[in-house]
Amino acid sequence: MVISSIADRLVRGVETVSDSVSEALFEPVIRLGVTGLARSGKTVFITSLVANLLDRGRMPGLVAAQEGRIEAAFLQPQPDDTVPRFDYEAHLAALTGPAPHWPDSTRAVSELRLSLRVRPAGLLAGLQGPRTVHLDIVDYPGEWLLDLGLMDKSYADWAAETLARLRTRPEAAEYLAALSGIDPDARHDEPQAQALARGFTAYLETARAAGYSDCTPGRFLLPGDLAGSPVLTFAPLAVSGASRRGSLLREMERRFEAYKSQVVRPFFRDHFARIDRQVVLVDALGAIHKGPSAVEDMRRAMADILGAFRPGRNAWLNRLLLGRRIDRILFAATKADHLHHQQHPALTAIIEALTRDARDRAQFAGARTEALALAALRVTTEEIRTHQGRELPCVRGTLLEGGRQAAFYPGALPQDPGQLLGAARSGATEWLNDGFQAMTFAPAPMQLRPGDGPPHIRLDRAAQFLIGDRL
Ligand SMILES: Nc1nc2c(ncn2[C@@H]2O[C@H](COP(=O)(O)OP(=O)(O)OP(=O)(O)O)[C@@H](O)[C@H]2O)c(=O)[nH]1
Ligand SMILES: [Mg+2]
């Protein structure tokens, strides 16, 4: 075993001890991970969850709130000094200010601590005073979980798999053409390495825009402050044998290993390994709107992402976790306010089917899982409209483009999600029926009654599943 992973284990060991000491003697901490692919709704989810935990008028499904046992909720400085704070106030101001708008895209890890003062329930109620439970919420891009698959791979394996995939995709033509003039055994030349990395990154960006979800290494698309650094300046080359000293291939191998040890490993060690509860957000409606290949691709990316929650599978992660594990995972289809509630069961069935394999396995590993459809911020109202003699369940809201009010019926979702996934899997390019329209609504100005958080759909059920048992 390499020294750095021994050190990781020691750090984890000390941390586990101090975590459990502080939990026994002091105040319990729940670390809640919030993840999902880009634009799945992470920022809006966390903002609305926190606002609705601070003002609990709309949280009847959270049992401790319903029973009036939460005496106070307040934001506190977070425990990790090197992680950016989740910018709750700015995001809330965007959503609920006088000219409401969706928050900007966020492309890195951030964290927020919310503390709840809770009176105990049941037999203990009369014996114990209130105690404080800290909820540390960690927002991180789901794409970063895809990198777990790199940890057990050599550069040669990774390059071979990646190139095999690229050869099936028109989006990769330019990169493959550039590659054909490259001799991996030639002397390493930095401008050439940079040009290759740029070409490969450009492919990843086009592929993502085209709806593919398997665009790794994750940090190539979300570089943050690593942009331009050598750990992100590598690309897959056609490898035929061992690399020579000083060659382009040798340098690519070295950078791939650096990416693993200096980018992927710290993320899993410092963030992922410490999570107790996890919510995975999925923009299933968006994928359905884009078509069968986007749905199939999302299904595959979800299966890869969820592999990370099944530590048995990855020896490297197993060592890092030291037996610790996430014990509850919620899979949530977001933006359910795009649908009339009559269509919510169909959406729930789809998210259940999309994550079924992974959920079965997580259950096997001892984690409890649940799937539901939610809207962190409800920006529509429901109405039934008659169209050509048929009653259509619609939603009404302000259109993001043009700012006009409109009522909208997106089309029928199949009652049997197998139909949808089957078509996607078999490579259909379009849905059989009219397809499924998507519409983007803007947040509407709102007046909240004192004690009420922003309007939502089933955020209270999500909170009950994720933290209710610990309050
Ligand atoms: N109608 C509706 N739209 C939502 C909701 N949540 C998110 N959206 C839409 O989805 C977009 C993305 O939401 P974010 O919360 O920024 O998603 P994210 O996962 O943080 O995105 P990145 O930071 O770019 O990875 C928003 O700009 C909205 O258009 C919701 O509850 N209802
Ligand atoms: Mg975000």
XYZ file of C-alpha atoms and ligand atoms in Angstrom:
504
model
C 0.000 0.000 0.000
C 1.302 3.461 -0.789
C 2.211 5.752 2.075
C -0.440 8.353 1.323
C -3.254 5.863 1.721
C -1.822 4.685 5.037
C -1.845 8.305 6.122
C -5.443 8.624 4.923
C -6.404 5.703 7.085
C -4.720 7.164 10.115
C -6.459 10.477 9.662
C -9.771 8.740 9.158
C -9.149 6.622 12.238
C -8.476 9.610 14.466
C -11.444 11.420 13.028
C -13.771 8.502 13.583
C -12.705 8.331 17.192
C -13.134 12.040 17.791
C -16.468 12.059 15.941
C -17.847 9.340 18.113
C -16.479 10.887 21.304
C -18.092 14.198 20.491
C -21.327 12.481 19.518
C -21.491 10.581 22.775
C -20.452 13.418 25.055
C -21.487 16.523 23.260
C -23.817 17.288 20.421
C -24.778 14.962 17.591
C -23.813 15.949 14.075
C -25.594 14.745 10.954
C -23.611 15.238 7.750
C -26.045 15.426 4.871
C -24.596 15.147 1.369
C -26.579 16.749 -1.458
C -25.554 15.734 -4.931
C -26.799 15.303 -8.491
C -25.618 15.996 -12.007
C -25.265 19.598 -13.230
C -28.525 21.591 -13.096
C -30.349 18.874 -11.173
C -31.475 21.384 -8.543
C -28.929 21.094 -5.700
C -28.626 24.785 -4.890
C -32.367 25.400 -4.894
C -32.915 22.261 -2.787
C -30.462 23.273 -0.067
C -31.653 26.875 0.002
C -35.292 25.916 0.347
C -34.565 23.126 2.836
C -32.670 25.480 5.110
C -35.308 28.228 4.782
C -38.037 25.708 5.592
C -36.113 24.364 8.593
C -35.647 27.897 9.902
C -39.366 28.679 9.386
C -41.213 25.421 9.729
C -44.801 26.439 8.934
C -44.829 24.374 5.760
C -43.139 21.276 7.174
C -45.992 19.165 8.608
C -44.373 15.985 7.297
C -41.303 16.526 9.498
C -42.551 14.848 12.653
C -40.413 16.784 15.158
C -41.626 20.061 13.643
C -45.239 18.893 13.599
C -44.981 17.907 17.271
C -43.552 21.321 18.094
C -40.360 19.802 19.475
C -37.984 21.987 17.462
C -37.520 24.960 19.761
C -35.073 26.857 17.631
C -33.089 26.640 14.425
C -30.098 28.803 13.600
C -27.183 28.989 11.206
C -23.724 28.597 12.675
C -20.154 28.792 11.442
C -19.375 25.480 9.783
C -16.732 23.159 11.250
C -14.469 22.927 8.176
C -12.322 25.995 7.739
C -11.079 25.175 4.254
C -14.413 24.492 2.541
C -16.317 27.427 1.013
C -19.542 28.246 2.811
C -22.773 27.540 0.921
C -23.941 31.049 0.097
C -27.390 30.610 1.613
C -28.248 34.293 1.969
C -27.387 35.171 -1.637
C -29.286 32.163 -3.031
C -32.324 32.885 -0.847
C -32.288 36.534 -1.886
C -32.234 35.443 -5.537
C -35.243 33.157 -5.060
C -37.388 35.251 -2.743
C -36.278 38.843 -3.376
C -38.417 41.496 -5.086
C -37.221 40.439 -8.584
C -36.946 36.690 -8.066
C -34.626 34.649 -10.279
C -32.927 31.254 -10.196
C -29.534 31.219 -8.474
C -26.317 31.024 -10.498
C -24.739 27.717 -11.250
C -22.328 26.561 -8.538
C -19.445 24.334 -9.515
C -17.600 23.216 -6.382
C -18.063 21.807 -2.922
C -19.646 24.053 -0.318
C -20.964 23.535 3.152
C -23.387 25.019 5.680
C -24.145 24.218 9.317
C -27.682 24.541 10.623
C -28.254 23.776 14.290
C -31.576 22.693 15.718
C -32.548 22.805 19.394
C -34.863 19.858 19.867
C -36.868 18.546 22.812
C -36.694 14.758 23.053
C -39.759 12.701 22.242
C -41.445 9.867 24.100
C -40.298 8.595 27.480
C -37.293 10.878 27.633
C -39.391 13.990 27.148
C -39.918 14.667 30.828
C -36.426 13.655 31.903
C -34.120 15.473 29.526
C -33.876 19.090 28.505
C -33.592 20.095 24.866
C -30.419 19.134 23.039
C -28.721 20.607 20.009
C -28.391 18.641 16.796
C -26.076 20.010 14.122
C -26.943 19.468 10.491
C -23.916 19.933 8.218
C -25.105 20.135 4.633
C -22.500 19.460 1.941
C -23.246 20.376 -1.679
C -21.036 18.612 -4.239
C -21.292 17.864 -7.970
C -22.427 14.317 -8.787
C -19.909 14.285 -11.637
C -17.153 14.016 -9.039
C -18.479 10.643 -7.926
C -17.957 9.311 -11.437
C -14.228 9.718 -10.856
C -14.314 6.922 -8.303
C -14.153 4.536 -11.248
C -10.685 5.921 -12.079
C -9.113 4.962 -8.770
C -8.686 1.290 -9.534
C -7.624 1.908 -13.138
C -4.223 2.371 -14.724
C -3.706 5.044 -17.332
C -3.524 2.382 -20.074
C -6.879 0.842 -19.049
C -8.543 4.206 -18.762
C -7.221 5.401 -22.122
C -8.288 2.192 -23.886
C -11.833 2.316 -22.464
C -12.225 6.000 -23.158
C -11.019 5.728 -26.746
C -13.342 2.782 -27.384
C -16.255 4.959 -26.296
C -15.055 7.936 -28.313
C -14.919 5.880 -31.495
C -18.692 5.377 -31.315
C -19.463 9.073 -31.004
C -19.511 11.682 -33.758
C -18.786 14.369 -31.132
C -15.277 12.918 -30.754
C -14.284 13.074 -34.429
C -12.102 16.138 -34.027
C -10.183 14.794 -31.046
C -9.635 11.431 -32.729
C -8.373 13.161 -35.847
C -5.900 15.185 -33.776
C -4.803 11.997 -32.056
C -4.022 10.193 -35.292
C -0.984 12.424 -35.850
C 0.458 11.778 -32.378
C 3.273 9.408 -31.486
C 2.923 8.540 -27.777
C 6.614 7.575 -27.629
C 7.856 10.910 -28.940
C 9.475 13.293 -26.454
C 7.015 15.084 -24.208
C 6.259 18.509 -25.570
C 4.117 20.738 -23.346
C 2.265 22.711 -26.058
C 1.324 19.393 -27.655
C 0.087 17.971 -24.332
C -1.928 21.132 -23.764
C -3.448 20.996 -27.232
C -4.486 17.366 -26.675
C -5.991 18.151 -23.277
C -7.858 21.100 -24.786
C -9.209 18.918 -27.580
C -10.276 16.217 -25.142
C -11.951 18.781 -22.864
C -13.747 20.262 -25.855
C -15.052 16.780 -26.685
C -16.258 16.318 -23.088
C -18.061 19.655 -23.243
C -19.776 18.877 -26.556
C -20.694 15.415 -25.307
C -22.232 16.829 -22.173
C -24.183 19.430 -24.134
C -25.432 16.611 -26.382
C -26.874 14.944 -23.292
C -24.260 12.274 -22.471
C -23.869 11.859 -18.728
C -20.641 9.842 -18.692
C -18.295 12.764 -19.178
C -15.273 12.031 -17.001
C -12.756 12.930 -15.578
C -15.258 15.082 -13.706
C -12.916 17.973 -12.974
C -12.230 18.601 -16.668
C -15.717 20.047 -16.903
C -15.733 21.721 -13.503
C -12.095 22.748 -13.052
C -12.537 25.553 -10.510
C -9.140 26.766 -9.380
C -7.385 23.792 -11.009
C -7.987 25.183 -14.513
C -4.818 24.997 -16.583
C -2.824 23.029 -14.012
C -0.901 19.877 -15.026
C -3.330 17.559 -13.157
C -5.931 18.571 -15.732
C -3.552 18.548 -18.712
C -3.773 14.952 -19.840
C -5.823 13.054 -22.417
C -6.265 9.463 -23.615
C -3.563 8.249 -26.029
C -3.534 4.976 -27.928
C -1.200 2.905 -25.755
C 0.564 -0.098 -27.228
C 3.238 -0.924 -24.646
C 5.281 0.355 -21.734
C 6.123 4.048 -21.772
C 9.631 5.398 -22.307
C 11.317 7.901 -20.042
C 10.694 11.466 -21.110
C 7.968 10.482 -23.578
C 4.562 12.073 -23.999
C 2.981 8.833 -22.855
C 5.055 8.740 -19.655
C 4.015 12.294 -18.812
C 0.338 11.530 -19.471
C 0.574 8.522 -17.153
C 2.183 10.644 -14.471
C -0.524 13.322 -14.678
C -3.305 10.750 -14.623
C -1.843 9.367 -11.387
C -1.527 12.909 -10.020
C -5.187 13.532 -10.842
C -6.127 10.445 -8.867
C -3.981 11.185 -5.843
C -4.341 14.954 -5.684
C -7.850 15.582 -6.950
C -9.982 12.466 -6.581
C -8.532 11.038 -3.381
C -8.840 14.251 -1.297
C -12.461 14.679 -2.342
C -13.410 11.177 -1.237
C -11.337 11.397 1.930
C -12.355 14.877 3.069
C -15.971 14.963 1.961
C -17.498 11.750 0.778
C -16.150 9.481 3.510
C -17.685 11.650 6.221
C -21.285 11.727 4.972
C -24.036 10.049 7.048
C -27.083 10.737 4.926
C -27.288 11.404 1.228
C -29.800 12.866 -1.191
C -29.273 12.313 -4.912
C -31.245 14.760 -7.052
C -32.266 13.786 -10.559
C -33.747 16.018 -13.241
C -35.704 13.157 -14.757
C -38.199 15.456 -16.486
C -35.382 17.302 -18.244
C -33.909 14.038 -19.537
C -37.295 12.736 -20.690
C -37.788 15.947 -22.594
C -34.408 15.574 -24.329
C -35.315 12.093 -25.550
C -34.576 8.387 -25.149
C -30.812 8.566 -25.486
C -30.589 11.194 -22.736
C -32.704 8.967 -20.485
C -30.562 5.909 -21.145
C -27.471 7.926 -20.575
C -28.785 9.308 -17.335
C -29.673 5.797 -16.201
C -26.130 4.678 -16.842
C -24.562 7.687 -15.159
C -26.848 7.152 -12.154
C -25.747 3.537 -11.922
C -22.105 4.673 -11.978
C -22.690 7.440 -9.469
C -24.550 5.127 -7.169
C -21.718 2.617 -7.337
C -19.961 4.950 -4.916
C -22.648 4.194 -2.330
C -21.872 0.522 -2.532
C -18.433 0.494 -0.979
C -18.049 -3.266 -1.147
C -17.395 -2.880 -4.847
C -14.361 -0.650 -4.674
C -11.411 -1.856 -2.626
C -9.829 1.554 -2.528
C -12.955 3.222 -1.163
C -13.448 0.424 1.308
C -10.090 1.137 2.895
C -10.890 4.803 3.113
C -14.283 4.310 4.730
C -13.035 2.019 7.505
C -16.409 0.419 7.919
C -18.241 3.710 8.103
C -21.164 4.061 5.778
C -24.042 6.167 4.623
C -27.160 4.697 6.199
C -29.924 6.510 4.316
C -30.089 7.538 0.685
C -32.936 9.471 -0.887
C -33.390 9.541 -4.664
C -35.466 12.550 -5.588
C -36.854 13.596 -8.953
C -36.725 17.395 -8.774
C -38.871 20.142 -10.331
C -42.106 18.173 -9.810
C -43.980 21.472 -9.892
C -43.759 21.182 -13.692
C -46.488 18.562 -13.347
C -50.021 18.540 -11.965
C -50.120 16.289 -8.901
C -52.140 13.725 -10.900
C -48.911 13.001 -12.770
C -46.652 12.770 -9.714
C -47.094 9.016 -9.185
C -45.884 8.420 -12.754
C -42.795 10.546 -12.081
C -42.131 8.696 -8.823
C -42.388 5.380 -10.685
C -39.830 6.628 -13.212
C -37.308 7.702 -10.598
C -37.823 4.371 -8.838
C -37.158 2.477 -12.048
C -34.169 4.659 -12.965
C -32.460 3.892 -9.688
C -33.781 0.392 -9.084
C -30.545 -1.568 -9.607
C -28.587 0.768 -7.447
C -31.281 0.876 -4.781
C -31.470 -2.867 -4.536
C -27.750 -3.025 -4.021
C -27.649 -0.205 -1.483
C -30.375 -1.951 0.456
C -28.283 -5.042 0.408
C -25.384 -3.094 1.875
C -27.581 -1.967 4.754
C -28.597 1.530 3.707
C -32.267 2.490 3.718
C -33.361 4.070 0.470
C -36.446 5.900 -0.732
C -37.478 7.496 -4.009
C -39.831 10.442 -4.348
C -40.814 13.329 -6.601
C -40.398 16.787 -5.102
C -40.127 20.463 -5.899
C -37.797 22.379 -3.627
C -39.436 25.599 -4.777
C -42.921 25.439 -6.120
C -43.381 28.156 -8.743
C -46.609 26.950 -10.368
C -50.271 26.491 -9.472
C -52.496 23.707 -10.753
C -55.534 23.950 -12.971
C -57.654 21.647 -15.116
C -58.279 22.886 -18.658
C -60.556 21.466 -21.271
C -58.955 20.995 -24.644
C -60.847 19.399 -27.551
C -63.282 17.820 -25.145
C -60.535 16.366 -22.970
C -59.692 17.498 -19.461
C -55.985 18.169 -19.148
C -54.223 18.542 -15.804
C -52.098 21.684 -16.260
C -49.743 23.837 -14.264
C -49.661 27.619 -14.530
C -46.648 29.821 -13.980
C -44.496 32.640 -15.305
C -42.426 31.574 -18.298
C -38.711 32.135 -17.880
C -38.523 33.414 -21.429
C -40.713 36.419 -22.024
C -42.109 36.596 -18.480
C -45.608 35.723 -19.741
C -48.101 33.752 -17.608
C -49.074 30.454 -19.178
C -50.893 27.242 -18.398
C -49.079 24.205 -19.641
C -49.682 20.490 -20.093
C -46.401 18.674 -20.766
C -47.898 15.490 -22.210
C -48.533 12.088 -20.722
C -45.854 10.204 -18.860
C -46.090 6.456 -19.386
C -47.831 4.674 -16.516
C -45.295 1.903 -16.848
C -41.776 3.305 -16.554
C -40.413 0.108 -18.110
C -41.856 1.363 -21.374
C -39.793 4.521 -21.145
C -36.565 2.866 -20.045
C -37.046 0.027 -22.511
C -37.290 2.435 -25.429
C -34.280 4.334 -24.134
C -32.218 1.184 -23.706
C -33.017 -0.189 -27.114
C -31.558 2.929 -28.685
C -34.772 4.602 -29.893
C -34.114 8.127 -31.058
C -37.585 9.495 -30.401
C -40.484 8.658 -28.107
C -43.333 6.754 -29.712
C -46.093 9.195 -28.827
C -45.983 12.978 -29.090
C -43.071 13.254 -26.741
C -42.868 15.199 -23.587
C -42.574 18.959 -23.598
C -40.612 20.908 -21.041
C -41.139 24.464 -20.021
C -38.983 26.527 -17.753
C -40.824 28.649 -15.255
C -39.374 31.578 -13.372
C -39.780 31.945 -9.633
C -42.690 34.221 -8.839
C -42.651 37.069 -6.318
C -43.958 35.670 -3.040
C -45.310 36.966 0.195
C -44.561 34.596 3.003
C -46.596 34.563 6.188
C -44.453 34.840 9.321
C -43.303 31.356 10.274
C -43.647 29.981 6.739
C -40.745 29.022 4.489
C -40.921 29.116 0.677
C -43.589 26.914 -0.966
C -42.462 23.431 -1.983
C -43.733 19.952 -2.800
C -42.785 17.103 -0.418
C -39.655 18.775 0.918
C -40.975 17.927 4.392
C -41.199 14.235 3.480
C -37.650 14.372 2.188
C -36.475 16.008 5.431
C -38.297 13.437 7.548
C -36.646 10.576 5.715
C -33.197 12.185 5.803
C -33.011 13.496 9.364
C -36.371 12.898 11.091
C -35.229 9.829 13.026
C -32.331 11.766 14.561
C -34.457 14.619 15.944
N -39.792 24.762 -11.340
C -38.708 24.428 -10.641
N -37.500 24.564 -11.198
C -36.416 24.234 -10.458
C -36.516 23.750 -9.119
N -35.271 23.497 -8.668
C -34.432 23.808 -9.679
N -35.111 24.271 -10.760
C -34.564 24.664 -12.072
O -33.332 23.992 -12.266
C -32.259 24.923 -12.426
C -31.035 24.424 -11.739
O -31.201 24.471 -10.334
P -29.953 24.581 -9.356
O -30.459 24.435 -7.968
O -29.130 25.785 -9.654
O -29.175 23.267 -9.801
P -27.707 22.784 -9.381
O -27.761 21.305 -9.323
O -27.249 23.523 -8.163
O -26.901 23.242 -10.671
P -25.315 23.449 -10.812
O -24.891 24.290 -9.650
O -25.178 24.125 -12.133
O -24.742 22.070 -10.810
C -32.807 26.236 -11.869
O -32.171 27.312 -12.475
C -34.283 26.138 -12.199
O -34.505 26.508 -13.529
C -37.843 23.614 -8.567
O -38.046 23.180 -7.403
N -38.886 23.964 -9.368
Mg -25.632 24.557 -7.727
